[in-house]
PDB file of C-alpha atoms in Angstrom:
ATOM      1  CA  LEU A 209     122.809 181.853  89.862  1.00 92.00           C
ATOM      2  CA  ALA A 210     126.360 182.356  91.035  1.00 96.00           C
ATOM      3  CA  LYS A 211     128.354 180.359  93.581  1.00 97.00           C
ATOM      4  CA  LEU A 212     129.818 182.570  96.305  1.00 98.00           C
ATOM      5  CA  LEU A 213     132.030 180.502  98.599  1.00 98.00           C
ATOM      6  CA  GLY A 214     130.030 177.411  97.661  1.00 97.00           C
ATOM      7  CA  LYS A 215     126.610 178.970  98.299  1.00 97.00           C
ATOM      8  CA  ASP A 216     124.040 179.856  95.636  1.00 97.00           C
ATOM      9  CA  VAL A 217     123.419 183.570  95.151  1.00 98.00           C
ATOM     10  CA  LYS A 218     120.663 184.688  92.803  1.00 97.00           C
ATOM     11  CA  VAL A 219     121.926 187.291  90.331  1.00 97.00           C
ATOM     12  CA  HIS A 220     119.567 189.450  88.279  1.00 98.00           C
ATOM     13  CA  ILE A 221     120.531 192.173  85.833  1.00 98.00           C
ATOM     14  CA  ASP A 222     117.944 194.784  84.851  1.00 98.00           C
ATOM     15  CA  ASP A 223     115.754 193.411  82.042  1.00 97.00           C
ATOM     16  CA  ASN A 224     115.411 196.923  80.600  1.00 97.00           C
ATOM     17  CA  LEU A 225     119.078 196.963  79.594  1.00 97.00           C
ATOM     18  CA  SER A 226     120.327 195.662  76.267  1.00 97.00           C
ATOM     19  CA  ASP A 227     121.709 192.127  76.109  1.00 98.00           C
ATOM     20  CA  LYS A 228     125.180 193.603  75.608  1.00 98.00           C
ATOM     21  CA  GLN A 229     124.859 195.759  78.735  1.00 97.00           C
ATOM     22  CA  GLN A 230     123.427 192.864  80.756  1.00 98.00           C
ATOM     23  CA  ASN A 231     126.251 190.555  79.698  1.00 98.00           C
ATOM     24  CA  SER A 232     128.887 193.171  80.500  1.00 98.00           C
ATOM     25  CA  LEU A 233     127.490 193.797  83.988  1.00 98.00           C
ATOM     26  CA  LYS A 234     127.062 190.066  84.645  1.00 97.00           C
ATOM     27  CA  GLY A 235     130.669 189.514  83.561  1.00 98.00           C
ATOM     28  CA  ARG A 236     131.902 192.123  86.033  1.00 98.00           C
ATOM     29  CA  LEU A 237     129.885 190.564  88.873  1.00 98.00           C
ATOM     30  CA  ASP A 238     131.063 187.076  87.904  1.00 98.00           C
ATOM     31  CA  ALA A 239     134.674 188.283  87.985  1.00 98.00           C
ATOM     32  CA  ALA A 240     134.215 189.840  91.442  1.00 98.00           C
ATOM     33  CA  ILE A 241     132.635 186.650  92.799  1.00 98.00           C
ATOM     34  CA  LYS A 242     135.337 184.493  91.200  1.00 98.00           C
ATOM     35  CA  ASN A 243     137.973 186.722  92.797  1.00 98.00           C
ATOM     36  CA  ILE A 244     136.427 186.189  96.238  1.00 98.00           C
ATOM     37  CA  ASN A 245     136.247 182.443  95.628  1.00 98.00           C
ATOM     38  CA  ASP A 246     139.871 182.375  94.438  1.00 98.00           C
ATOM     39  CA  HIS A 247     140.943 184.008  97.729  1.00 98.00           C
ATOM     40  CA  ALA A 248     138.729 181.826  99.955  1.00 98.00           C
ATOM     41  CA  GLY A 249     141.769 180.231 101.590  1.00 98.00           C
ATOM     42  CA  SER A 250     142.968 183.562 102.948  1.00 98.00           C
ATOM     43  CA  LEU A 251     139.577 184.702 104.285  1.00 98.00           C
ATOM     44  CA  SER A 252     138.696 184.425 107.963  1.00 98.00           C
ATOM     45  CA  GLY A 253     135.676 182.509 109.188  1.00 98.00           C
ATOM     46  CA  GLU A 254     133.965 185.809 109.995  1.00 98.00           C
ATOM     47  CA  GLN A 255     134.614 187.146 106.494  1.00 98.00           C
ATOM     48  CA  LYS A 256     133.175 184.009 104.916  1.00 98.00           C
ATOM     49  CA  SER A 257     130.144 184.119 107.201  1.00 98.00           C
ATOM     50  CA  VAL A 258     129.445 187.789 106.472  1.00 98.00           C
ATOM     51  CA  LEU A 259     129.772 187.233 102.714  1.00 98.00           C
ATOM     52  CA  GLY A 260     127.258 184.401 103.123  1.00 98.00           C
ATOM     53  CA  ASN A 261     124.694 186.938 104.344  1.00 98.00           C
ATOM     54  CA  ILE A 262     124.166 188.072 100.741  1.00 98.00           C
ATOM     55  CA  LYS A 263     121.457 185.871  99.228  1.00 98.00           C
ATOM     56  CA  SER A 264     120.804 187.756  95.988  1.00 98.00           C
ATOM     57  CA  ILE A 265     122.345 190.487  93.865  1.00 98.00           C
ATOM     58  CA  ASP A 266     120.192 192.703  91.673  1.00 98.00           C
ATOM     59  CA  VAL A 267     121.585 195.315  89.299  1.00 98.00           C
ATOM     60  CA  ASP A 268     118.936 197.968  88.646  1.00 97.00           C
ATOM     61  CA  GLY A 269     119.326 200.868  86.221  1.00 96.00           C
ATOM     62  CA  SER A 270     116.603 202.881  87.977  1.00 96.00           C
ATOM     63  CA  LEU A 271     118.390 203.116  91.346  1.00 96.00           C
ATOM     64  CA  LYS A 272     120.039 206.325  92.527  1.00 95.00           C
ATOM     65  CA  ARG A 273     122.357 204.428  94.886  1.00 95.00           C
ATOM     66  CA  SER A 274     123.201 200.901  95.924  1.00 96.00           C
ATOM     67  CA  PHE A 275     121.778 199.378  99.114  1.00 97.00           C
ATOM     68  CA  VAL A 276     121.027 196.124 100.898  1.00 97.00           C
ATOM     69  CA  ASN A 277     117.748 194.852 102.299  1.00 97.00           C
ATOM     70  CA  GLU A 278     119.233 193.934 105.668  1.00 97.00           C
ATOM     71  CA  SER A 279     116.486 191.532 106.715  1.00 96.00           C
ATOM     72  CA  GLY A 280     116.739 189.399 103.575  1.00 96.00           C
ATOM     73  CA  GLY A 281     120.302 189.802 102.344  1.00 98.00           C
ATOM     74  CA  ASP A 282     119.179 191.198  98.987  1.00 98.00           C
ATOM     75  CA  PHE A 283     121.951 193.415  97.586  1.00 98.00           C
ATOM     76  CA  HIS A 284     120.851 196.032  95.043  1.00 98.00           C
ATOM     77  CA  LEU A 285     123.446 197.753  92.875  1.00 98.00           C
ATOM     78  CA  THR A 286     123.309 200.619  90.414  1.00 97.00           C
ATOM     79  CA  THR A 287     124.601 199.937  86.927  1.00 97.00           C
ATOM     80  CA  ASP A 288     127.265 202.649  87.350  1.00 96.00           C
ATOM     81  CA  TYR A 289     128.545 201.071  90.567  1.00 97.00           C
ATOM     82  CA  VAL A 290     129.091 197.758  88.796  1.00 98.00           C
ATOM     83  CA  LYS A 291     130.644 199.431  85.729  1.00 97.00           C
ATOM     84  CA  GLN A 292     133.049 201.698  87.586  1.00 95.00           C
ATOM     85  CA  GLY A 293     134.512 199.635  90.416  1.00 91.00           C
ATOM     86  CA  SER A 294     137.519 197.342  90.167  1.00 97.00           C
ATOM     87  CA  THR A 295     137.027 193.602  90.571  1.00 98.00           C
ATOM     88  CA  ALA A 296     138.356 193.781  94.139  1.00 98.00           C
ATOM     89  CA  TRP A 297     136.237 196.840  94.975  1.00 98.00           C
ATOM     90  CA  LEU A 298     133.065 195.200  93.710  1.00 98.00           C
ATOM     91  CA  GLY A 299     133.810 192.080  95.753  1.00 98.00           C
ATOM     92  CA  SER A 300     134.500 194.181  98.824  1.00 98.00           C
ATOM     93  CA  ALA A 301     131.149 195.930  98.347  1.00 98.00           C
ATOM     94  CA  ILE A 302     129.434 192.545  98.637  1.00 98.00           C
ATOM     95  CA  GLY A 303     131.206 192.203 101.976  1.00 98.00           C
ATOM     96  CA  HIS A 304     130.344 195.755 103.026  1.00 98.00           C
ATOM     97  CA  ASP A 305     126.649 195.165 102.560  1.00 98.00           C
ATOM     98  CA  GLY A 306     126.864 191.652 103.989  1.00 98.00           C
ATOM     99  CA  TYR A 307     128.219 193.351 107.107  1.00 98.00           C
ATOM    100  CA  HIS A 308     125.103 195.539 107.279  1.00 98.00           C
ATOM    101  CA  VAL A 309     123.056 192.307 107.308  1.00 98.00           C
ATOM    102  CA  GLU A 310     125.222 191.104 110.211  1.00 98.00           C
ATOM    103  CA  GLU A 311     124.648 194.386 112.050  1.00 98.00           C
ATOM    104  CA  PHE A 312     120.900 194.006 111.470  1.00 98.00           C
ATOM    105  CA  LYS A 313     120.984 190.504 112.988  1.00 97.00           C
ATOM    106  CA  MET A 314     122.659 191.949 116.085  1.00 96.00           C
ATOM    107  CA  GLY A 315     120.357 194.930 116.630  1.00 97.00           C
ATOM    108  CA  GLY A 316     117.851 195.619 113.882  1.00 95.00           C
ATOM    109  CA  TYR A 317     117.785 198.733 111.742  1.00 94.00           C
ATOM    110  CA  GLY A 318     119.185 200.864 114.550  1.00 93.00           C
ATOM    111  CA  ALA A 319     122.400 198.824 114.397  1.00 95.00           C
ATOM    112  CA  SER A 320     122.599 198.468 110.612  1.00 96.00           C
ATOM    113  CA  ARG A 321     122.101 202.065 109.507  1.00 95.00           C
ATOM    114  CA  GLY A 322     123.737 205.403 110.219  1.00 92.00           C
ATOM    115  CA  THR A 323     127.275 206.639 110.720  1.00 93.00           C
ATOM    116  CA  ASN A 324     128.410 203.972 113.198  1.00 94.00           C
ATOM    117  CA  ALA A 325     127.008 201.194 111.020  1.00 95.00           C
ATOM    118  CA  GLU A 326     128.808 202.598 107.991  1.00 95.00           C
ATOM    119  CA  LYS A 327     132.073 202.857 109.899  1.00 96.00           C
ATOM    120  CA  GLY A 328     131.831 199.182 110.869  1.00 97.00           C
ATOM    121  CA  ALA A 329     130.988 198.180 107.305  1.00 97.00           C
ATOM    122  CA  PHE A 330     133.892 200.264 105.949  1.00 97.00           C
ATOM    123  CA  GLN A 331     136.263 198.552 108.405  1.00 98.00           C
ATOM    124  CA  PHE A 332     135.021 195.130 107.309  1.00 98.00           C
ATOM    125  CA  GLN A 333     135.270 196.148 103.648  1.00 98.00           C
ATOM    126  CA  LEU A 334     138.873 197.303 104.120  1.00 98.00           C
ATOM    127  CA  GLY A 335     139.956 194.037 105.742  1.00 98.00           C
ATOM    128  CA  LEU A 336     138.269 191.995 103.032  1.00 98.00           C
ATOM    129  CA  GLY A 337     139.512 194.214 100.215  1.00 98.00           C
ATOM    130  CA  GLN A 338     143.114 193.929 101.371  1.00 98.00           C
ATOM    131  CA  LYS A 339     142.821 190.143 101.078  1.00 98.00           C
ATOM    132  CA  ILE A 340     141.203 190.151  97.628  1.00 98.00           C
ATOM    133  CA  GLY A 341     143.386 192.656  95.815  1.00 98.00           C
ATOM    134  CA  PHE A 342     142.803 196.290  96.770  1.00 98.00           C
ATOM    135  CA  ASN A 343     145.206 198.805  95.322  1.00 97.00           C
ATOM    136  CA  SER A 344     146.654 201.604  97.436  1.00 97.00           C
ATOM    137  CA  THR A 345     144.057 204.146  96.245  1.00 97.00           C
ATOM    138  CA  GLU A 346     141.174 201.905  97.362  1.00 97.00           C
ATOM    139  CA  THR A 347     142.895 201.209 100.681  1.00 98.00           C
ATOM    140  CA  ASP A 348     143.557 204.897 101.340  1.00 98.00           C
ATOM    141  CA  TYR A 349     140.013 205.866 100.324  1.00 96.00           C
ATOM    142  CA  LEU A 350     138.480 203.456 102.842  1.00 96.00           C
ATOM    143  CA  LYS A 351     140.917 204.449 105.593  1.00 97.00           C
ATOM    144  CA  ASN A 352     139.754 208.043 105.094  1.00 96.00           C
ATOM    145  CA  LEU A 353     136.091 206.981 105.233  1.00 95.00           C
ATOM    146  CA  ILE A 354     136.738 205.042 108.434  1.00 96.00           C
ATOM    147  CA  ALA A 355     138.268 208.174 109.955  1.00 96.00           C
ATOM    148  CA  HIS A 356     135.430 210.378 108.620  1.00 94.00           C
ATOM    149  CA  PRO A 357     132.340 208.195 107.968  1.00 90.00           C
ATOM    150  CA  GLU A 358     130.074 211.230 108.196  1.00 87.00           C
ATOM    151  CA  SER A 359     131.620 212.525 104.951  1.00 90.00           C
ATOM    152  CA  LEU A 360     129.349 210.154 103.004  1.00 87.00           C
ATOM    153  CA  SER A 361     126.216 210.696 105.096  1.00 84.00           C
ATOM    154  CA  GLY A 362     124.563 212.590 102.251  1.00 85.00           C
ATOM    155  CA  TYR A 363     124.982 209.457 100.147  1.00 87.00           C
ATOM    156  CA  TYR A 364     123.969 206.740 102.580  1.00 86.00           C
ATOM    157  CA  ASN A 365     121.035 208.763 103.913  1.00 84.00           C
ATOM    158  CA  SER A 366     119.723 209.596 100.436  1.00 89.00           C
ATOM    159  CA  PRO A 367     116.735 207.913  98.764  1.00 87.00           C
ATOM    160  CA  VAL A 368     117.493 204.840  96.676  1.00 88.00           C
ATOM    161  CA  LYS A 369     115.001 205.669  93.909  1.00 86.00           C
TER     162      LYS A 369
END
């Protein structure tokens, strides 16, 4: 379990990974969650609420890409995603997928998937990331995705396994 803004979030790291790999990935997730918690005072009520949509985090070595189960708030991450992102980026990804849960609450899968849904999630992720420590490369990358969300459609429309 981890505490994200005072709420319990179940965290599971793939049992098929070595203890060393599991501990490394858990450490990176713990750091991202701690970073969010450390910046709680600068987050808006909406940002806190959206982050609260994530109920569990599962790191799975068999996934081809990360995704969220919008109806349950279960966030699934690839091992590479956790390994490669900065602490701020990883925290912002929790927000990005929490935003998809929010979109789902407002209009089901039609509202939480596709180019418009991604654009909204990228915009949320940018605002959150700027409060929790994005560098200029991360900021510029998301600004480009907001301007051209279709550029990642091959990724977000691809199978997860």
